[in-house]
Amino acid sequence: MSINPRIHDLIGRYFDLDSDEIEPVLEAFRQETLTGGEWLFRQGDPGDSLYFLVRGRLQVWIDQESDDNVTNQTLVGEVMPDETVGEISLLTGQPRSAGIRAARDSQLLKIDRAEFDQLAERYPRMTMKLAGSIAARLQRRTSGNSASTRRLTNICLVPITSNSRIEAFVGELVNALGKFGAVLDLSPDKLGHAGAPVTALDTSSEIPPALPGWLDEQEDRHRFVVYRAHAATSPWSQLAVRQADMVLLLADTTAQPQPQAWETVFDSKDDAFRLAQHALVLVHPAEQGEIRGTRAWLEQRDVNFHLHAFSGHRPDVERVARVVAGRALGLVLGAGAARGFSHIGVYRALTEAGVEIDWIGGSSIGAILGAAMAKKHSPEAVYQAAYEGFVVGKPFSNYTLPLVSLLSGRRMMKATRKLLPGRIEDLPLPFFCLSSNLDSGSINIHTSGPIDRAVQATAAMPGALPPAVVNRHLAVDGAVLNGLPVDVMRRCPVGEVVAVDLSSRKTYEVDYEELPSAWTLLRSRWLPFGRRYRVPGLVTLLLKSTEIGSVIRVREQGKQADLLLNPDVRKFGMTQVAAFERIVEAGYREALEKLPDWLSQRKASPGATQPK
């Protein structure tokens, strides 16, 4: 069996073998190939073999039964080259705990239990190393700190519209990817220039038999292999999509948004074409003002996410490159009512440090301010808008007849409509926020629709503000179920996450044995020489009750962040908008203190994106 040196070294390291022991072990392995969409095995199948992924990408699926007894398949992870599949079942003999499916054409090495047992008798440490590998993998899973974006190698670029603007963007993107490693740029009309065993391919050319093998070899030699697909259904384009880890659909927004007839192959339900991530990149004219009309491009295409870029604007191209390279930065802003003004200070510090934010998400006040940041407003503009909306607008003192809530919510609605017009999908930076479904207890993840309605839902604090209507269901504050959605951000194509946690971490004792009566509290607040009692107001009590319901989950979420910031805002009341400037400053100081060490570690990380 012909094995390339990389796999030879991998087997040696994995099983801790001496150089003269590797070859006999390799002889027990067999080669297997899977086409995109093909199952290696399914959940519940007998566990009688171990696999090494040589090339390609696999997906891990588990069967979950819903409340109505319907079995649904859920994607829970991916397997990348040089990683293994099937260790636990090989050792225990138990059925497969999950199904494994090829996300693209893949090559594997397989060893059955019988062959492994024979080798283990000859090399006993193989079993110990296998057990150690399982333990390490379980530890990574339970730590919750693994990156969501795995190493993607094959990138397919599909021009929905073919013109000079898209051609220029493709060239800029290929150059930007070069910052993360060697890039092989494969254009079908210039394959010979790249050393391929064919000079060029037009839209009708069949794939030469020698080309797929040559393409496989390029994956070992380059960080990225970029396939430029035809703007047509062609054998080359179909091969490019089948080989892709990610497909970028590139569109000039001056064109009509209706799909082209040939796009059907890229939007096919065929597993071979749909298991790779599909993203829509909308390229806007440099002179365009605010982004509009994204909904028309999205509603007729099945994509995992979309990105915006302005023609000739280098930071936008670099952001797309970071997403593709798995180096994008996600910012998660937690709930905390008025204490959330500290997010503005964090944003200011990140901006001053030159840290590029690529994705933003949050709950409650974190979502409101995060949406303003996703509009790419400056820290000063976010500060001014928040001051006018919350300090001047006073949404926490807008009391009403308490049939549904203590506050009417009208001032909050007015503030969010003024601060955040437009739709989520039109935001320059990708954004999401959460709300909690009041009847089912499920989480709504808002990634489209009017911004103001989404943030009104995520900030609808139970009892304090009226519920919102989301898809004909009542919804309340996202913080009820998830006040710091780092887990949701980890499912986005980001490599690093910065999170801001505003939950309380200190306890305070009161100086009374039982709660004073309402009349006693009233006297203590109005009589100048009476005893003062430290008792939260009704709105604060409601807000605080929402916070403590998810505080444990918030702290667990924080552990998944690469950088966790905890501004010192405990001394400020949940509705103390008068302390606006001091709360903002608390966030700024916390970020200034924590950023230098994190930036130093980031700089030392291979391939890390450096601040501007």
XYZ file of C-alpha atoms in Angstrom:
612
model
C 0.000 0.000 0.000
C 1.360 3.418 -1.006
C 1.196 5.839 1.934
C 2.433 9.399 1.781
C 5.000 10.536 4.387
C 2.426 12.617 6.291
C 0.313 9.533 7.087
C 3.446 7.519 7.866
C 4.416 10.108 10.499
C 0.816 10.400 11.769
C 0.510 6.667 12.511
C 3.883 6.719 14.233
C 2.944 9.649 16.480
C -0.566 8.456 17.215
C 0.518 5.013 18.432
C 3.951 6.098 19.745
C 5.778 3.726 17.424
C 9.458 3.512 16.652
C 10.471 4.088 13.056
C 10.945 0.369 12.386
C 7.511 -0.430 13.816
C 5.443 1.915 11.619
C 5.558 -0.115 8.410
C 4.239 -3.382 9.945
C 1.369 -1.455 11.527
C 0.537 0.315 8.262
C 0.322 -3.037 6.487
C -2.722 -3.900 8.650
C -4.643 -0.864 7.343
C -6.822 -0.825 4.236
C -7.728 2.155 2.097
C -11.366 3.234 1.722
C -12.968 6.025 -0.285
C -16.280 7.796 0.194
C -18.081 10.128 -2.160
C -19.707 13.260 -0.819
C -22.939 12.396 1.018
C -22.046 8.717 1.528
C -22.316 7.243 5.042
C -19.259 5.571 6.559
C -21.540 4.061 9.200
C -24.732 4.971 11.014
C -25.606 5.336 14.664
C -26.209 1.887 16.171
C -24.061 -0.003 13.641
C -21.560 -2.535 15.052
C -18.339 -0.898 16.236
C -15.643 -3.126 14.823
C -13.089 -0.830 13.176
C -10.979 2.303 13.530
C -10.530 4.883 10.761
C -7.964 7.591 10.034
C -9.165 10.358 7.742
C -6.451 10.924 5.143
C -8.181 13.489 2.970
C -11.602 15.106 2.838
C -14.050 16.010 5.602
C -16.547 13.963 7.604
C -19.598 15.008 9.597
C -20.806 13.535 12.886
C -24.578 13.044 13.178
C -26.698 11.785 16.057
C -30.326 10.634 16.048
C -32.559 12.521 18.461
C -36.203 11.778 19.156
C -38.510 14.784 19.380
C -41.491 15.200 21.689
C -43.797 13.869 18.958
C -41.676 10.674 18.607
C -40.096 11.780 15.336
C -36.406 10.932 14.933
C -34.340 13.878 13.740
C -30.686 13.872 12.734
C -28.522 16.551 14.314
C -25.066 17.589 13.157
C -22.809 17.706 16.221
C -19.284 17.911 14.833
C -16.804 17.358 12.052
C -13.773 15.170 11.461
C -10.828 16.698 9.613
C -7.755 15.114 7.974
C -5.350 13.328 10.362
C -8.164 12.756 12.873
C -9.657 9.395 13.839
C -13.119 7.863 13.979
C -14.320 4.831 15.902
C -11.835 4.529 18.793
C -14.410 4.071 21.549
C -16.352 1.347 19.774
C -13.102 -0.399 18.827
C -12.082 -0.694 22.477
C -15.493 -1.346 24.037
C -17.244 -3.298 21.292
C -20.333 -1.133 21.766
C -22.473 -0.014 18.788
C -21.644 3.263 17.103
C -22.791 6.189 19.238
C -23.122 8.475 16.194
C -23.274 8.295 12.414
C -20.393 9.437 10.212
C -21.011 10.887 6.766
C -18.675 12.264 4.101
C -19.148 15.982 3.624
C -17.054 15.749 0.450
C -15.126 13.090 -1.426
C -12.873 11.535 1.228
C -10.088 8.990 1.643
C -9.594 6.919 4.805
C -7.422 4.217 6.322
C -9.260 1.408 8.133
C -8.167 -1.248 10.622
C -10.537 -3.917 11.993
C -10.628 -5.063 15.592
C -9.054 -8.440 14.823
C -6.026 -6.839 13.156
C -5.772 -4.245 15.905
C -5.837 -6.926 18.635
C -3.020 -8.792 16.928
C -0.934 -5.637 16.683
C -1.709 -4.734 20.303
C -0.246 -8.046 21.439
C 2.917 -7.213 19.544
C 2.961 -3.529 20.542
C 1.047 -3.230 23.864
C 1.454 0.531 24.097
C -0.884 0.932 21.105
C -3.861 0.194 23.356
C -2.649 2.672 25.984
C -2.162 5.381 23.371
C -5.613 4.713 21.937
C -7.154 5.023 25.407
C -5.214 8.231 25.993
C -6.510 9.638 22.717
C -10.080 8.901 23.778
C -9.550 10.598 27.147
C -8.061 13.683 25.490
C -10.974 13.936 23.075
C -13.535 13.643 25.884
C -11.702 16.335 27.828
C -11.835 18.687 24.858
C -15.563 18.063 24.501
C -16.334 18.739 28.160
C -14.129 21.829 28.339
C -16.430 23.536 25.856
C -13.541 25.583 24.497
C -13.064 24.061 21.061
C -13.208 26.246 17.996
C -16.327 26.113 15.885
C -14.586 26.645 12.571
C -12.447 23.710 11.576
C -9.548 23.903 9.140
C -11.061 24.342 5.689
C -8.794 23.717 2.707
C -10.811 23.521 -0.519
C -12.702 26.725 -1.301
C -15.004 26.923 -4.317
C -15.807 30.379 -5.698
C -18.988 30.535 -7.775
C -19.660 33.854 -9.580
C -23.428 34.335 -9.669
C -22.707 37.478 -11.640
C -19.629 37.635 -13.874
C -18.174 41.103 -14.301
C -15.073 43.133 -13.538
C -16.226 43.942 -9.993
C -16.544 40.265 -9.054
C -13.302 39.384 -10.852
C -11.467 42.072 -8.895
C -12.980 40.857 -5.626
C -11.864 37.275 -6.328
C -8.290 38.429 -6.924
C -8.303 40.473 -3.715
C -9.745 37.549 -1.745
C -7.107 35.114 -3.024
C -4.388 37.596 -2.026
C -5.946 38.063 1.416
C -6.039 34.305 2.000
C -2.299 34.256 1.331
C -1.763 35.792 4.784
C -2.774 32.468 6.314
C -0.646 30.163 4.178
C 0.125 29.006 0.658
C -2.769 29.377 -1.810
C -3.215 27.464 -5.053
C -5.502 29.498 -7.305
C -7.145 27.194 -9.856
C -8.860 28.898 -12.762
C -10.241 26.417 -15.326
C -8.723 28.321 -18.249
C -5.234 28.374 -16.671
C -4.863 24.961 -15.024
C -1.647 24.259 -16.912
C -0.015 27.314 -15.343
C -0.586 25.713 -11.914
C 1.098 22.484 -12.974
C -2.093 20.479 -13.538
C -2.057 17.525 -15.966
C -4.391 19.476 -18.268
C -3.875 22.859 -19.908
C -7.417 24.248 -19.582
C -11.069 23.254 -19.279
C -14.029 25.000 -20.827
C -17.687 24.568 -19.850
C -18.051 21.409 -21.928
C -14.729 19.730 -21.127
C -14.811 16.395 -19.326
C -12.512 15.859 -16.337
C -9.291 14.045 -17.329
C -8.688 10.877 -15.229
C -5.348 12.197 -13.934
C -6.779 15.492 -12.605
C -8.534 14.307 -9.376
C -5.384 12.596 -8.123
C -3.303 15.680 -8.831
C -5.837 17.823 -6.972
C -5.618 15.506 -3.958
C -1.861 16.005 -3.827
C -2.278 19.788 -3.788
C -4.163 19.622 -0.493
C -0.987 18.386 1.205
C 1.085 21.169 -0.332
C -1.144 24.202 0.198
C -3.110 25.768 3.022
C -5.878 26.618 0.552
C -6.867 25.236 -2.820
C -9.186 27.776 -4.454
C -11.432 26.442 -7.215
C -12.819 29.121 -9.519
C -16.029 27.618 -10.886
C -17.629 28.484 -14.201
C -20.734 30.643 -14.111
C -22.460 27.671 -15.678
C -23.216 23.984 -15.114
C -19.993 22.316 -16.218
C -18.035 19.184 -15.252
C -15.327 21.429 -13.733
C -17.849 23.355 -11.628
C -19.469 20.149 -10.381
C -16.056 18.725 -9.460
C -15.170 21.958 -7.660
C -18.330 21.872 -5.559
C -17.914 18.173 -4.720
C -14.362 18.816 -3.513
C -15.210 21.971 -1.564
C -15.166 22.461 2.186
C -16.874 25.806 1.625
C -18.710 27.246 -1.377
C -18.815 31.039 -1.761
C -21.532 32.357 -4.059
C -20.361 35.779 -5.276
C -22.905 38.352 -6.431
C -22.754 41.952 -7.600
C -25.713 43.690 -5.968
C -26.277 45.928 -8.990
C -27.562 42.808 -10.813
C -31.008 41.259 -10.417
C -31.315 38.963 -7.366
C -33.254 36.191 -9.107
C -31.255 32.929 -9.351
C -29.756 31.988 -12.686
C -30.987 28.762 -14.264
C -27.570 27.124 -13.875
C -27.511 27.845 -10.117
C -29.741 24.834 -9.482
C -26.751 22.479 -9.405
C -25.179 24.505 -6.593
C -28.466 24.774 -4.713
C -29.310 21.107 -5.251
C -30.698 18.933 -2.484
C -28.252 16.253 -3.646
C -26.082 15.457 -0.627
C -22.925 15.595 -2.726
C -23.521 19.307 -3.328
C -25.151 20.419 -0.054
C -22.945 19.071 2.732
C -20.308 21.772 2.276
C -21.006 25.131 3.880
C -22.586 27.544 1.392
C -22.182 31.281 1.892
C -23.459 34.197 -0.166
C -21.040 37.118 -0.519
C -22.750 40.290 -1.725
C -20.345 42.750 -3.320
C -21.674 46.323 -3.304
C -20.520 49.318 -5.378
C -17.969 51.424 -3.518
C -20.187 54.505 -3.783
C -23.302 52.793 -2.334
C -24.643 54.141 0.939
C -26.602 51.934 3.347
C -27.094 48.290 2.450
C -30.589 47.353 1.308
C -32.292 44.519 -0.526
C -30.387 41.563 0.979
C -33.632 39.738 1.675
C -34.342 39.375 -2.061
C -30.983 37.660 -2.584
C -31.437 35.295 0.360
C -35.043 34.208 0.078
C -34.443 32.264 -3.145
C -31.156 30.620 -2.116
C -30.343 28.024 0.527
C -27.155 29.281 2.192
C -25.671 28.834 5.658
C -24.800 32.503 6.068
C -24.061 35.653 4.081
C -21.441 38.391 4.136
C -21.297 41.931 2.767
C -18.318 43.586 1.073
C -17.922 46.933 -0.638
C -15.935 46.923 -3.857
C -12.324 47.953 -3.350
C -12.741 48.148 0.446
C -9.837 46.128 1.796
C -11.180 45.562 5.363
C -14.280 43.869 3.924
C -12.190 41.525 1.772
C -9.981 40.712 4.764
C -13.043 39.917 6.872
C -14.279 37.422 4.264
C -10.789 35.892 4.223
C -10.794 35.555 8.023
C -14.144 33.777 7.920
C -12.871 31.353 5.276
C -9.618 30.794 7.171
C -11.368 30.150 10.486
C -9.771 33.267 11.978
C -12.852 35.470 12.335
C -13.561 37.089 15.699
C -16.984 36.917 17.308
C -18.073 39.384 20.010
C -20.767 38.213 22.471
C -22.417 40.827 24.691
C -24.285 39.674 27.769
C -27.486 40.814 29.440
C -27.506 43.234 32.361
C -29.982 46.100 31.807
C -28.303 49.460 32.538
C -25.055 47.713 33.421
C -24.862 46.829 29.743
C -23.658 50.358 28.992
C -20.235 48.911 29.851
C -20.348 47.160 26.447
C -19.764 50.577 24.884
C -16.526 50.939 26.837
C -15.391 47.483 25.747
C -16.185 48.361 22.125
C -14.157 51.554 22.414
C -11.145 49.700 23.821
C -11.297 47.007 21.126
C -11.519 49.665 18.426
C -8.578 51.625 19.841
C -6.526 48.414 19.990
C -7.208 47.780 16.297
C -9.120 44.541 16.923
C -11.363 43.721 13.964
C -14.791 42.386 14.965
C -16.308 40.049 12.379
C -19.502 38.707 14.002
C -21.685 40.058 16.832
C -24.325 38.417 19.007
C -26.010 39.057 22.318
C -29.008 39.010 24.594
C -31.102 41.833 26.021
C -29.132 45.111 26.343
C -26.145 43.338 24.795
C -28.183 42.740 21.652
C -29.382 46.343 21.440
C -25.869 47.766 21.643
C -24.442 44.909 19.584
C -26.801 45.691 16.707
C -25.568 49.296 16.739
C -21.991 47.996 16.534
C -22.987 45.657 13.685
C -24.031 48.779 11.788
C -20.325 49.657 12.027
C -21.092 52.817 13.970
C -18.081 54.311 15.707
C -17.805 53.955 19.524
C -18.627 57.648 19.793
C -21.776 57.229 17.689
C -22.916 54.203 19.727
C -22.238 56.153 22.944
C -24.294 59.146 21.779
C -27.202 57.058 20.497
C -27.352 54.995 23.701
C -27.210 58.154 25.842
C -30.111 59.714 23.976
C -32.152 56.516 24.011
C -31.644 55.445 27.631
C -30.592 58.504 29.627
C -32.645 61.147 27.860
C -35.414 58.766 26.783
C -35.745 57.133 30.265
C -37.319 53.809 29.158
C -37.011 52.356 32.681
C -39.382 54.957 34.165
C -42.212 54.585 31.660
C -44.739 53.063 34.100
C -48.170 51.853 33.051
C -51.215 50.035 34.437
C -49.555 46.744 35.532
C -51.783 44.276 33.690
C -48.952 42.700 31.647
C -45.897 44.650 32.784
C -44.847 47.512 35.029
C -43.408 49.498 32.126
C -45.347 50.268 28.965
C -42.376 49.660 26.705
C -43.265 52.578 24.429
C -40.140 54.538 25.243
C -38.003 51.441 24.701
C -39.730 50.861 21.364
C -39.170 54.482 20.343
C -35.491 54.307 21.311
C -34.807 51.088 19.414
C -36.644 52.266 16.294
C -34.601 55.447 16.235
C -31.306 53.741 17.038
C -31.777 50.643 14.899
C -33.766 51.092 11.685
C -33.495 48.529 8.906
C -33.229 44.740 8.744
C -30.759 42.359 10.358
C -29.703 40.810 7.039
C -28.715 44.292 5.767
C -26.271 44.919 8.622
C -22.655 45.266 7.419
C -21.514 42.770 10.083
C -23.303 39.453 10.721
C -25.485 39.684 13.831
C -27.817 37.558 15.914
C -29.792 37.972 19.121
C -31.933 35.675 21.249
C -35.395 35.741 22.713
C -37.191 33.136 24.813
C -40.407 31.516 23.609
C -42.885 31.973 26.447
C -45.005 28.879 25.782
C -42.489 26.211 24.697
C -39.418 27.400 26.577
C -37.376 27.261 23.370
C -34.881 29.842 22.174
C -35.528 32.054 19.151
C -32.344 32.984 17.286
C -32.976 36.181 15.322
C -30.819 36.433 12.181
C -33.256 38.181 9.857
C -36.174 40.592 9.950
C -36.570 44.145 11.311
C -33.807 44.955 13.796
C -36.008 46.932 16.156
C -38.540 44.101 16.529
C -35.791 41.559 17.215
C -34.147 43.649 19.915
C -37.514 44.497 21.467
C -38.063 40.750 21.834
C -34.617 40.074 23.260
C -35.034 42.896 25.801
C -38.629 42.093 26.860
C -37.771 41.530 30.534
C -40.600 39.483 32.125
C -42.845 41.591 34.314
C -40.897 44.759 33.599
C -41.570 45.110 29.858
C -44.417 43.608 27.811
C -43.744 40.402 25.809
C -43.058 40.614 22.077
C -44.761 38.634 19.332
C -42.382 36.369 17.367
C -43.880 34.136 14.683
C -47.310 34.410 16.353
C -45.901 33.322 19.733
C -45.186 35.456 22.766
C -41.489 35.904 23.512
C -39.563 37.463 26.377
C -35.988 38.429 27.205
C -33.332 36.126 25.725
C -31.515 36.255 29.065
C -34.229 34.075 30.626
C -32.696 31.078 28.829
C -29.286 32.302 27.691
C -27.842 35.594 28.871
C -24.424 35.094 27.232
C -24.854 33.118 23.979
C -21.260 32.030 23.413
C -22.528 28.593 22.346
C -24.561 30.161 19.544
C -21.550 32.177 18.415
C -19.435 29.009 18.409
C -21.806 27.588 15.796
C -21.035 30.546 13.545
C -17.937 30.493 11.298
C -15.658 32.202 13.808
C -12.351 31.054 15.240
C -12.148 33.236 18.358
C -14.767 34.616 20.730
C -14.596 37.615 23.056
C -17.449 37.649 25.588
C -18.592 40.294 28.074
C -20.287 38.871 31.174
C -22.193 41.300 33.393
C -23.630 38.778 35.855
C -22.995 39.303 39.551
C -20.098 37.422 41.122
C -20.315 38.757 44.672
C -22.758 38.214 47.514
C -23.935 40.895 49.920
C -25.599 40.508 53.315
C -28.450 42.753 54.390
C -28.522 44.402 57.807
C -32.007 43.265 58.823
C -33.515 39.935 59.930
C -36.718 40.221 57.922
C -37.908 42.413 55.090
C -39.310 45.738 56.359
C -42.917 46.578 55.567
C -43.827 48.789 52.628
C -44.661 51.686 54.963
C -41.323 51.337 56.762
C -39.468 51.406 53.449
C -41.437 54.442 52.332
C -40.581 56.336 55.553
C -36.913 55.417 55.256
C -36.741 56.880 51.771
C -38.560 60.125 52.506
C -37.681 61.036 56.096
C -34.196 62.624 56.301
C -33.113 61.106 59.637
C -34.744 57.686 59.466
C -32.931 54.368 59.100
C -31.993 53.457 55.521
C -32.825 49.968 54.235
C -31.047 48.449 51.259
C -33.925 46.853 49.324
C -34.136 46.694 45.513
C -37.044 48.355 43.747
C -39.692 46.320 41.972
C -38.256 46.732 38.454
C -34.759 45.921 39.701
C -36.132 42.873 41.523
C -37.728 41.611 38.311
C -34.530 42.209 36.343
C -32.422 40.546 38.993
C -34.737 37.533 39.083
C -34.253 37.108 35.350
C -30.488 37.231 35.825
C -30.197 34.653 38.608
C -32.317 32.196 36.655
C -29.519 31.754 34.127
C -26.422 32.823 36.067
C -24.957 29.315 36.207
C -25.394 28.872 32.477
C -23.879 32.301 31.837
C -20.749 31.346 33.744
C -20.490 28.067 31.846
C -20.886 29.965 28.600
C -18.125 32.331 29.609
C -15.685 29.437 29.909
C -16.096 28.789 26.191
C -14.796 32.251 25.280
C -11.184 32.892 24.287
C -11.304 36.184 26.178
C -13.858 36.746 28.942
C -14.368 40.277 30.247
C -16.145 40.964 33.561
C -16.573 44.732 34.008
C -16.908 45.857 37.620
C -20.529 46.980 37.429
C -21.942 45.277 40.539
C -22.115 48.599 42.380
C -24.506 50.029 39.789
C -28.242 49.420 39.879
C -29.939 47.496 37.081
C -31.925 50.632 36.133
C -29.348 53.249 37.166
C -29.155 55.053 33.830
C -27.895 58.187 35.597
C -24.564 56.385 36.045
C -24.235 55.996 32.258
C -20.757 57.499 31.903
C -19.301 55.635 34.892
C -20.713 52.316 33.633
C -19.219 52.892 30.189
C -15.898 53.693 31.826
C -16.022 50.448 33.844
C -16.199 48.451 30.613
C -13.358 50.464 29.105
C -11.085 49.898 32.127
C -11.796 46.159 32.180
C -10.917 45.817 28.512
C -7.765 47.920 28.861
C -6.629 45.640 31.679
C -7.333 42.308 29.947
C -6.559 43.102 26.304
C -2.725 43.361 26.421
C -2.160 39.787 27.633
C -4.735 38.377 25.229
C -3.287 40.296 22.296
C 0.192 39.029 23.174
C -1.038 35.430 23.234
C -2.901 36.036 19.986
C 0.200 37.436 18.344
C 2.181 34.352 19.349
C -0.440 32.004 17.883
C 0.537 30.743 14.402
C -1.571 32.312 11.693
C -3.431 34.574 14.104
C -4.984 37.751 12.758
C -3.096 40.754 14.061
C -4.681 44.044 15.149
C -4.641 46.894 12.687
